[in-house]
CSV table of C-alpha atoms in Angstrom, one decimal:
chain,number,residue,atom,x,y,z
A,140,UNK,CA,-7.4,44.7,-39.4
A,141,UNK,CA,-4.9,46.9,-40.2
A,142,UNK,CA,-3.0,44.4,-42.8
A,143,UNK,CA,-6.6,43.9,-44.5
A,144,UNK,CA,-7.9,47.1,-44.7
A,145,UNK,CA,-4.6,48.1,-46.4
A,146,UNK,CA,-5.2,45.2,-48.7
A,147,UNK,CA,-7.9,46.0,-49.7
A,148,UNK,CA,-7.2,49.6,-50.3
A,149,UNK,CA,-4.4,48.6,-52.7
A,150,UNK,CA,-6.4,45.5,-54.4
A,151,UNK,CA,-8.5,48.7,-55.4
A,152,UNK,CA,-6.1,50.4,-56.8
A,153,UNK,CA,-4.9,47.3,-58.6
A,154,UNK,CA,-1.9,46.0,-56.7
A,155,UNK,CA,-1.3,42.6,-56.0
A,156,UNK,CA,-4.7,41.6,-57.3
A,157,UNK,CA,-3.8,37.8,-56.7
A,158,UNK,CA,-3.9,37.6,-53.3
A,159,UNK,CA,-7.2,35.8,-52.0
A,160,UNK,CA,-8.6,38.0,-48.8
A,161,UNK,CA,-10.2,35.0,-47.5
A,162,UNK,CA,-7.5,32.7,-47.5
A,163,UNK,CA,-5.7,34.7,-45.3
A,164,UNK,CA,-8.1,36.4,-43.5
A,165,UNK,CA,-11.2,34.4,-43.5
A,166,UNK,CA,-14.2,35.3,-41.6
A,167,UNK,CA,-12.0,38.5,-39.3
A,168,UNK,CA,-14.1,41.2,-39.8
A,169,UNK,CA,-17.3,39.3,-39.0
A,170,UNK,CA,-15.1,37.8,-35.6
A,171,UNK,CA,-14.4,41.3,-35.0
A,172,UNK,CA,-18.0,42.8,-35.1
A,173,UNK,CA,-19.1,39.8,-33.1
A,174,UNK,CA,-16.3,39.7,-30.3
A,175,UNK,CA,-16.6,44.0,-30.3
A,176,UNK,CA,-20.8,43.0,-29.6
A,177,UNK,CA,-19.8,41.1,-26.8
A,178,UNK,CA,-17.6,42.9,-25.2
A,179,UNK,CA,-19.5,46.2,-25.5
A,180,UNK,CA,-22.8,44.5,-24.0
A,181,UNK,CA,-20.4,43.2,-20.8
A,182,UNK,CA,-19.4,46.6,-20.1
A,183,UNK,CA,-22.9,47.9,-20.3
A,184,UNK,CA,-23.8,46.0,-17.8
A,185,UNK,CA,-21.4,46.9,-15.6
A,186,UNK,CA,-22.2,50.1,-15.8
A,187,UNK,CA,-25.5,50.0,-15.7
A,188,UNK,CA,-24.7,48.4,-12.3
A,189,UNK,CA,-22.0,50.8,-10.8
A,190,UNK,CA,-24.8,53.7,-12.1
A,191,UNK,CA,-27.7,52.1,-10.8
A,192,UNK,CA,-25.9,50.5,-7.6
A,193,UNK,CA,-28.1,51.9,-4.8
A,194,UNK,CA,-30.8,50.1,-6.8
A,195,UNK,CA,-30.1,46.9,-7.9
A,196,UNK,CA,-27.9,44.4,-6.1
A,197,UNK,CA,-26.5,41.7,-8.5
A,198,UNK,CA,-24.7,41.9,-12.3
A,199,UNK,CA,-27.2,40.0,-14.4
A,200,UNK,CA,-25.0,38.5,-16.8
A,201,UNK,CA,-27.3,36.2,-18.4
A,202,UNK,CA,-28.9,37.6,-21.1
A,203,UNK,CA,-25.4,38.4,-22.4
A,204,UNK,CA,-23.7,35.5,-22.3
A,205,UNK,CA,-26.6,33.1,-23.6
A,206,UNK,CA,-27.2,35.4,-26.7
A,207,UNK,CA,-23.6,35.7,-27.6
A,208,UNK,CA,-22.1,32.3,-26.1
A,209,UNK,CA,-25.3,30.3,-27.8
A,210,UNK,CA,-25.1,32.1,-30.6
A,211,UNK,CA,-22.8,33.5,-33.0
A,212,UNK,CA,-19.4,34.1,-30.5
A,213,UNK,CA,-18.3,30.3,-30.8
A,214,UNK,CA,-19.7,29.4,-34.1
A,215,UNK,CA,-17.4,32.8,-35.7
A,216,UNK,CA,-14.5,31.1,-33.7
A,217,UNK,CA,-14.9,27.9,-35.3
A,218,UNK,CA,-14.9,29.5,-39.1
A,219,UNK,CA,-11.3,31.4,-38.5
A,220,UNK,CA,-9.6,28.5,-36.5
A,221,UNK,CA,-10.4,26.1,-39.0
A,222,UNK,CA,-9.4,28.2,-41.8
A,223,UNK,CA,-5.8,29.1,-39.2
A,224,UNK,CA,-3.7,26.5,-39.9
A,225,UNK,CA,-4.2,27.0,-44.3
A,226,UNK,CA,-4.0,31.1,-43.3
A,227,UNK,CA,-0.2,30.9,-42.3
A,228,UNK,CA,1.2,28.7,-44.9
A,229,UNK,CA,-0.1,30.8,-47.6
A,230,UNK,CA,0.9,33.3,-45.8
A,231,UNK,CA,4.5,32.0,-45.8
A,232,UNK,CA,4.3,31.2,-49.5
A,233,UNK,CA,3.6,34.9,-50.2
A,234,UNK,CA,6.6,36.4,-48.0
A,235,UNK,CA,8.5,35.2,-51.0
A,236,UNK,CA,7.4,37.8,-53.0
A,237,UNK,CA,9.0,41.1,-53.1
A,238,UNK,CA,5.4,43.2,-53.4
A,239,UNK,CA,4.1,40.9,-50.8
A,240,UNK,CA,7.4,41.9,-48.4
A,241,UNK,CA,7.2,45.2,-48.7
A,242,UNK,CA,3.3,45.6,-47.9
A,243,UNK,CA,3.7,43.6,-45.1
A,244,UNK,CA,6.8,45.9,-43.9
A,245,UNK,CA,4.7,48.9,-44.3
A,246,UNK,CA,1.8,47.5,-42.1
A,247,UNK,CA,4.3,46.5,-39.6
A,248,UNK,CA,5.4,50.2,-39.0
A,249,UNK,CA,2.1,51.1,-37.9
A,250,UNK,CA,2.2,51.8,-34.3
A,251,UNK,CA,-0.9,50.3,-33.3
A,252,UNK,CA,0.6,46.8,-34.5
A,253,UNK,CA,3.5,47.1,-31.8
A,254,UNK,CA,5.9,45.8,-33.3
A,255,UNK,CA,4.2,42.5,-34.2
A,256,UNK,CA,4.2,40.5,-37.2
A,257,UNK,CA,1.0,39.2,-39.2
A,258,UNK,CA,1.2,35.7,-38.3
A,259,UNK,CA,1.2,36.6,-34.5
A,260,UNK,CA,-1.7,38.8,-35.1
A,261,UNK,CA,-3.2,35.9,-36.9
A,262,UNK,CA,-3.1,33.4,-33.9
A,263,UNK,CA,-5.3,35.9,-31.6
A,264,UNK,CA,-8.0,34.8,-31.9
A,265,UNK,CA,-7.3,31.0,-30.9
A,266,UNK,CA,-5.8,32.6,-27.8
A,267,UNK,CA,-9.2,34.8,-27.3
A,268,UNK,CA,-11.4,31.4,-28.0
A,269,UNK,CA,-9.7,29.4,-24.9
A,270,UNK,CA,-9.6,31.9,-22.7
A,271,UNK,CA,-13.7,32.6,-23.0
A,272,UNK,CA,-13.9,29.5,-20.4
A,273,UNK,CA,-11.5,31.1,-18.0
A,274,UNK,CA,-13.8,34.1,-18.0
A,275,UNK,CA,-17.1,32.0,-17.8
A,276,UNK,CA,-15.5,30.0,-14.7
A,277,UNK,CA,-14.6,33.7,-12.9
A,278,UNK,CA,-17.8,35.1,-13.2
A,279,UNK,CA,-19.2,31.7,-12.1
A,280,UNK,CA,-17.3,31.7,-8.8
A,281,UNK,CA,-18.0,35.4,-8.4
A,282,UNK,CA,-22.1,34.9,-8.9
A,283,UNK,CA,-23.9,35.1,-5.6
A,284,UNK,CA,-27.3,33.2,-7.2
A,285,UNK,CA,-27.8,29.8,-7.0
A,286,UNK,CA,-29.8,29.4,-10.4
A,287,UNK,CA,-27.6,32.2,-12.3
A,288,UNK,CA,-24.4,29.8,-11.4
A,289,UNK,CA,-26.0,26.7,-12.8
A,290,UNK,CA,-26.5,28.4,-15.8
A,291,UNK,CA,-23.1,30.1,-16.2
A,292,UNK,CA,-21.4,26.8,-15.7
A,293,UNK,CA,-23.9,25.3,-17.7
A,294,UNK,CA,-22.7,28.2,-20.6
A,295,UNK,CA,-19.1,27.0,-19.2
A,296,UNK,CA,-19.2,23.4,-20.4
A,297,UNK,CA,-20.5,24.4,-23.8
A,298,UNK,CA,-18.2,26.5,-24.7
A,299,UNK,CA,-15.3,24.1,-23.5
A,300,UNK,CA,-17.1,21.4,-25.7
A,301,UNK,CA,-16.8,24.1,-28.7
A,302,UNK,CA,-13.5,24.1,-28.3
A,303,UNK,CA,-13.1,20.3,-28.0
A,304,UNK,CA,-15.2,19.8,-30.7
A,305,UNK,CA,-12.8,22.2,-32.9
A,306,UNK,CA,-9.3,20.6,-31.9
A,307,UNK,CA,-11.6,17.4,-33.5
A,308,UNK,CA,-12.2,19.1,-36.7
A,309,UNK,CA,-8.8,20.6,-37.5
A,310,UNK,CA,-6.9,17.6,-36.6
A,311,UNK,CA,-9.8,15.6,-38.9
A,312,UNK,CA,-9.1,18.5,-41.6
A,313,UNK,CA,-5.4,18.3,-41.8
A,314,UNK,CA,-5.6,14.7,-41.5
A,315,UNK,CA,-7.8,14.6,-44.9
A,316,UNK,CA,-5.9,17.3,-46.7
A,317,UNK,CA,-2.6,15.2,-46.0
A,318,UNK,CA,-3.9,11.9,-47.1
A,319,UNK,CA,-5.1,14.1,-50.4
A,320,UNK,CA,-1.6,15.5,-51.0
A,321,UNK,CA,-0.2,12.2,-50.4
A,322,UNK,CA,-2.2,10.3,-52.8
A,323,UNK,CA,-1.2,12.9,-55.5
A,324,UNK,CA,3.0,12.7,-54.2
A,325,UNK,CA,2.7,8.7,-53.9
A,326,UNK,CA,3.0,6.8,-57.0
A,327,UNK,CA,2.3,2.7,-56.7
A,328,UNK,CA,4.2,1.3,-59.9
A,329,UNK,CA,2.3,-1.9,-61.3
A,330,UNK,CA,3.5,-5.5,-61.4
A,331,UNK,CA,5.8,-5.4,-64.2
A,332,UNK,CA,7.8,-2.3,-63.2
A,333,UNK,CA,7.8,-3.1,-59.6
A,334,UNK,CA,9.8,-7.1,-60.1
A,335,UNK,CA,11.2,-7.5,-64.0
A,336,UNK,CA,10.8,-11.3,-63.2
A,337,UNK,CA,7.2,-10.9,-63.9
A,338,UNK,CA,6.2,-10.4,-67.6
A,339,UNK,CA,2.9,-9.6,-68.6
A,340,UNK,CA,2.2,-8.9,-72.4
A,341,UNK,CA,0.4,-5.6,-73.4
A,342,UNK,CA,-2.5,-7.6,-74.2
A,343,UNK,CA,-3.0,-9.1,-70.6
A,344,UNK,CA,-2.0,-5.8,-68.6
A,345,UNK,CA,-6.1,-4.7,-68.5
A,346,UNK,CA,-6.4,-8.1,-66.4
A,347,UNK,CA,-4.4,-6.8,-63.5
A,348,UNK,CA,-6.8,-4.5,-61.6
A,349,UNK,CA,-4.3,-2.7,-58.9
A,350,UNK,CA,-5.8,-1.0,-55.6
A,351,UNK,CA,-6.1,2.8,-56.3
A,352,UNK,CA,-3.8,5.2,-53.8
A,353,UNK,CA,-7.4,6.2,-52.9
A,354,UNK,CA,-8.5,3.0,-51.1
A,355,UNK,CA,-4.5,2.4,-49.2
A,356,UNK,CA,-3.9,5.6,-48.6
A,357,UNK,CA,-7.5,6.6,-46.3
A,358,UNK,CA,-8.1,8.4,-43.7
A,359,UNK,CA,-11.3,6.8,-42.6
A,360,UNK,CA,-9.4,3.4,-42.7
A,361,UNK,CA,-5.8,4.1,-41.4
A,362,UNK,CA,-3.3,7.0,-39.6
A,363,UNK,CA,-0.4,7.9,-40.7
A,364,UNK,CA,2.1,7.5,-37.2
A,365,UNK,CA,5.5,8.7,-38.3
A,366,UNK,CA,7.6,9.7,-41.1
A,367,UNK,CA,11.2,11.3,-42.7
A,368,UNK,CA,13.9,10.9,-44.5
A,369,UNK,CA,15.8,8.2,-44.7
A,370,UNK,CA,18.8,6.9,-47.1
A,371,UNK,CA,18.1,3.3,-48.6
A,372,UNK,CA,21.4,1.2,-49.8
A,373,UNK,CA,21.6,-0.8,-52.9
A,374,UNK,CA,24.8,-3.3,-54.2
A,375,UNK,CA,26.3,0.2,-55.9
A,376,UNK,CA,24.4,3.5,-54.8
A,377,UNK,CA,22.4,5.2,-52.6
A,378,UNK,CA,19.3,6.4,-52.6
A,379,UNK,CA,17.1,9.0,-51.0
A,380,UNK,CA,14.2,7.5,-49.6
A,381,UNK,CA,11.2,8.3,-47.6
A,382,UNK,CA,9.3,5.8,-45.2
A,383,UNK,CA,5.7,6.2,-44.1
A,384,UNK,CA,4.7,4.0,-41.0
A,385,UNK,CA,0.9,3.8,-40.8
A,386,UNK,CA,-0.9,2.0,-38.1
A,387,UNK,CA,-1.3,-1.4,-40.0
A,388,UNK,CA,1.7,-0.9,-42.3
A,389,UNK,CA,4.9,0.4,-43.3
A,390,UNK,CA,5.7,2.3,-46.5
A,391,UNK,CA,8.6,2.5,-48.3
A,392,UNK,CA,9.5,4.9,-51.5
A,393,UNK,CA,12.1,6.4,-53.2
A,394,UNK,CA,12.2,10.4,-53.8
A,395,UNK,CA,12.3,11.4,-57.7
A,396,UNK,CA,12.3,14.7,-58.2
A,397,UNK,CA,12.1,17.2,-61.7
A,398,UNK,CA,9.5,15.0,-62.9
A,399,UNK,CA,6.9,16.9,-64.5
A,400,UNK,CA,4.6,18.4,-62.0
A,401,UNK,CA,1.7,16.7,-60.2
A,402,UNK,CA,-1.8,18.6,-60.2
A,403,UNK,CA,-2.4,20.3,-57.1
A,404,UNK,CA,1.3,21.0,-56.2
A,405,UNK,CA,1.2,25.1,-56.8
A,406,UNK,CA,3.1,26.1,-53.2
A,407,UNK,CA,0.3,28.2,-52.1
A,408,UNK,CA,-2.2,24.9,-52.1
A,409,UNK,CA,-0.1,22.5,-50.2
A,410,UNK,CA,-1.6,21.4,-46.8
A,411,UNK,CA,0.6,22.6,-44.1
A,412,UNK,CA,0.9,19.4,-42.1
A,413,UNK,CA,3.2,18.1,-44.4
A,414,UNK,CA,6.9,18.2,-43.6
A,415,UNK,CA,9.1,20.2,-45.8
A,416,UNK,CA,10.8,17.5,-47.2
A,417,UNK,CA,7.9,16.2,-49.0
A,418,UNK,CA,7.2,20.3,-49.6
A,419,UNK,CA,10.1,20.1,-51.5
A,420,UNK,CA,9.3,17.6,-53.4
A,421,UNK,CA,6.0,18.6,-54.6
A,422,UNK,CA,7.8,22.2,-55.6
A,423,UNK,CA,10.2,20.4,-57.7
A,424,UNK,CA,7.2,18.4,-59.0
A,425,UNK,CA,8.5,15.2,-58.1
A,426,UNK,CA,6.7,12.0,-56.2
A,427,UNK,CA,7.7,8.8,-54.3
A,428,UNK,CA,7.6,5.8,-55.6
A,429,UNK,CA,6.9,2.9,-53.4
A,430,UNK,CA,9.5,0.1,-53.5
A,431,UNK,CA,8.2,-3.2,-53.4
A,432,UNK,CA,4.7,-3.3,-51.5
A,433,UNK,CA,3.4,-2.5,-48.3
A,434,UNK,CA,5.0,-4.0,-45.5
A,435,UNK,CA,2.3,-5.4,-42.9
A,436,UNK,CA,3.2,-4.7,-39.5
A,437,UNK,CA,2.9,-8.0,-38.5
A,438,UNK,CA,4.8,-9.3,-40.8
A,439,UNK,CA,8.4,-6.8,-40.4
A,440,UNK,CA,11.1,-7.2,-38.7
A,441,UNK,CA,13.3,-4.6,-37.6
A,442,UNK,CA,17.0,-4.7,-36.6
A,443,UNK,CA,19.9,-3.1,-35.8
A,444,UNK,CA,23.0,-3.0,-37.5
A,445,UNK,CA,26.5,-2.8,-35.5
A,446,UNK,CA,28.7,-0.2,-36.6
A,447,UNK,CA,31.2,-2.8,-37.1
A,448,UNK,CA,29.7,-4.6,-39.9
A,449,UNK,CA,29.1,-2.1,-42.1
A,450,UNK,CA,32.1,0.7,-42.0
A,451,UNK,CA,33.8,-0.9,-45.2
A,452,UNK,CA,30.6,-0.2,-47.0
A,453,UNK,CA,30.7,3.6,-45.4
A,454,UNK,CA,28.0,3.3,-43.8
A,455,UNK,CA,26.7,4.5,-40.6
A,456,UNK,CA,23.6,4.6,-38.2
A,457,UNK,CA,22.2,2.0,-40.2
A,458,UNK,CA,19.2,-0.6,-39.1
A,459,UNK,CA,17.7,-3.6,-41.6
A,460,UNK,CA,13.6,-4.0,-41.9
A,461,UNK,CA,12.8,-7.3,-43.7
A,462,UNK,CA,9.5,-8.3,-44.6
A,463,UNK,CA,8.7,-11.7,-44.0
A,464,UNK,CA,5.5,-14.0,-45.4
A,465,UNK,CA,3.1,-15.6,-44.1
A,466,UNK,CA,5.6,-18.7,-43.6
A,467,UNK,CA,8.0,-16.2,-41.9
A,468,UNK,CA,10.6,-16.4,-44.9
A,469,UNK,CA,12.2,-13.6,-46.1
A,470,UNK,CA,11.0,-11.9,-49.0
A,471,UNK,CA,11.8,-8.6,-48.8
A,472,UNK,CA,14.4,-6.1,-47.0
A,473,UNK,CA,15.6,-2.9,-47.0
A,474,UNK,CA,19.1,-1.4,-45.5
A,475,UNK,CA,18.0,2.1,-43.9
A,476,UNK,CA,20.6,5.2,-43.3
A,477,UNK,CA,19.6,7.5,-40.4
A,478,UNK,CA,21.1,10.9,-40.3
A,479,UNK,CA,22.4,10.7,-36.7
A,480,UNK,CA,22.3,7.6,-34.1
A,481,UNK,CA,19.3,9.2,-32.4
A,482,UNK,CA,17.5,9.3,-35.2
A,483,UNK,CA,18.2,5.9,-35.8
A,484,UNK,CA,16.9,5.4,-32.7
A,485,UNK,CA,13.5,6.9,-32.8
A,486,UNK,CA,13.0,5.1,-36.3
A,487,UNK,CA,13.4,1.7,-34.2
A,488,UNK,CA,11.0,2.7,-31.4
A,489,UNK,CA,8.4,3.9,-33.8
A,490,UNK,CA,8.1,1.1,-35.9
A,491,UNK,CA,8.4,-1.6,-32.5
A,492,UNK,CA,5.7,0.6,-30.3
A,493,UNK,CA,3.7,0.5,-33.6
A,494,UNK,CA,4.0,-3.5,-34.4
A,495,UNK,CA,3.3,-3.7,-30.8
A,496,UNK,CA,0.6,-2.1,-30.7
A,497,UNK,CA,-1.4,-3.4,-33.9
A,498,UNK,CA,-0.5,-6.9,-32.6
A,499,UNK,CA,-2.3,-5.8,-29.2
A,500,UNK,CA,-5.3,-4.6,-31.5
A,501,UNK,CA,-5.4,-7.8,-33.3
A,502,UNK,CA,-5.8,-9.9,-30.5
A,503,UNK,CA,-8.1,-7.9,-28.9
A,504,UNK,CA,-10.4,-8.6,-32.1
A,505,UNK,CA,-9.9,-12.0,-32.2
A,506,UNK,CA,-10.8,-12.4,-28.5
A,507,UNK,CA,-14.0,-10.3,-29.0
A,508,UNK,CA,-14.7,-12.4,-31.8
A,509,UNK,CA,-14.6,-15.9,-30.6
A,510,UNK,CA,-15.8,-15.0,-27.0
A,511,UNK,CA,-18.6,-16.8,-26.5
A,512,UNK,CA,-21.6,-15.5,-24.0
A,513,UNK,CA,-21.9,-16.3,-20.1
A,514,UNK,CA,-23.6,-19.6,-19.8
A,515,UNK,CA,-26.8,-19.9,-18.0
A,516,UNK,CA,-26.7,-21.2,-14.4
A,517,UNK,CA,-29.6,-23.6,-15.4
A,518,UNK,CA,-27.8,-25.3,-17.5
């Protein structure tokens, strides 16, 4: 609240006007009031019990627990938590500015902040939400009334479900935002640009309708399992490559920088779950251009290359990726170099595991498709 109120004061006096309060603090005021109301109600019940201990035999927590946990408390936390990851990333982009840095330092010197920085304070509501089931469990253990115990346990179950739902929403939101940015940064060159052997006259190019990136990179159809920066060896040069391993195909791209900036490349608007390498590409207005085509996992072969075979080329930690067609003929090959031997082993393990999972899922689908119902004993 110290950070938020100070920022409000500065903006009233026309400083830091471009800083978005909601993107940093979301519904913090509402959450604070709701939490404070809950705490006051809880201690009010305890105070009344102490004051009237001679006439009252037990603590009645049900009314306040029902009011807040089936009301606004969990909902306020969910709204705040869904904004948290974006708020942290937005904060990191603002901290590069001198004027915003002065504002942060001034607030941090306030003794009420106990030398904590803003990121450490912003995470507190998330931590508090996860502690509510523990509070409810302790109240349930100490309750002496059977009906009350059932009600408290039911509330605890609902709060835990709310937390699980929130975790799912946060993961889904991060995944959705990440795929949206991948759609912007990944460039799919047309057929005639991918391979110069294919000549297509200008007047016929409209016939070739490429699948849009929105269809290929859809969070509803596939999941991103692993990604990272590698070096691609060509005959006369080395290229900066970036690989995306999905649950059904591998995408090999080469990174290009200093291009015209893509829409949505404002650092403050980037998805927090993007890797630092991709964030750097976006900030520099670059892109990832797809090489060849996506490699389906059931057509992909990965092989380790022994250092002895490549020492003459100056390659280390290398491995080979082959793309085979349905007739098991190799139609594309990529010689890749990792920064370290451990990174190479990790990549090979990730690809091998993804291929195994994909093959197993395909076999399961075939079995379920062709399995006939059990014959009647009368036939």
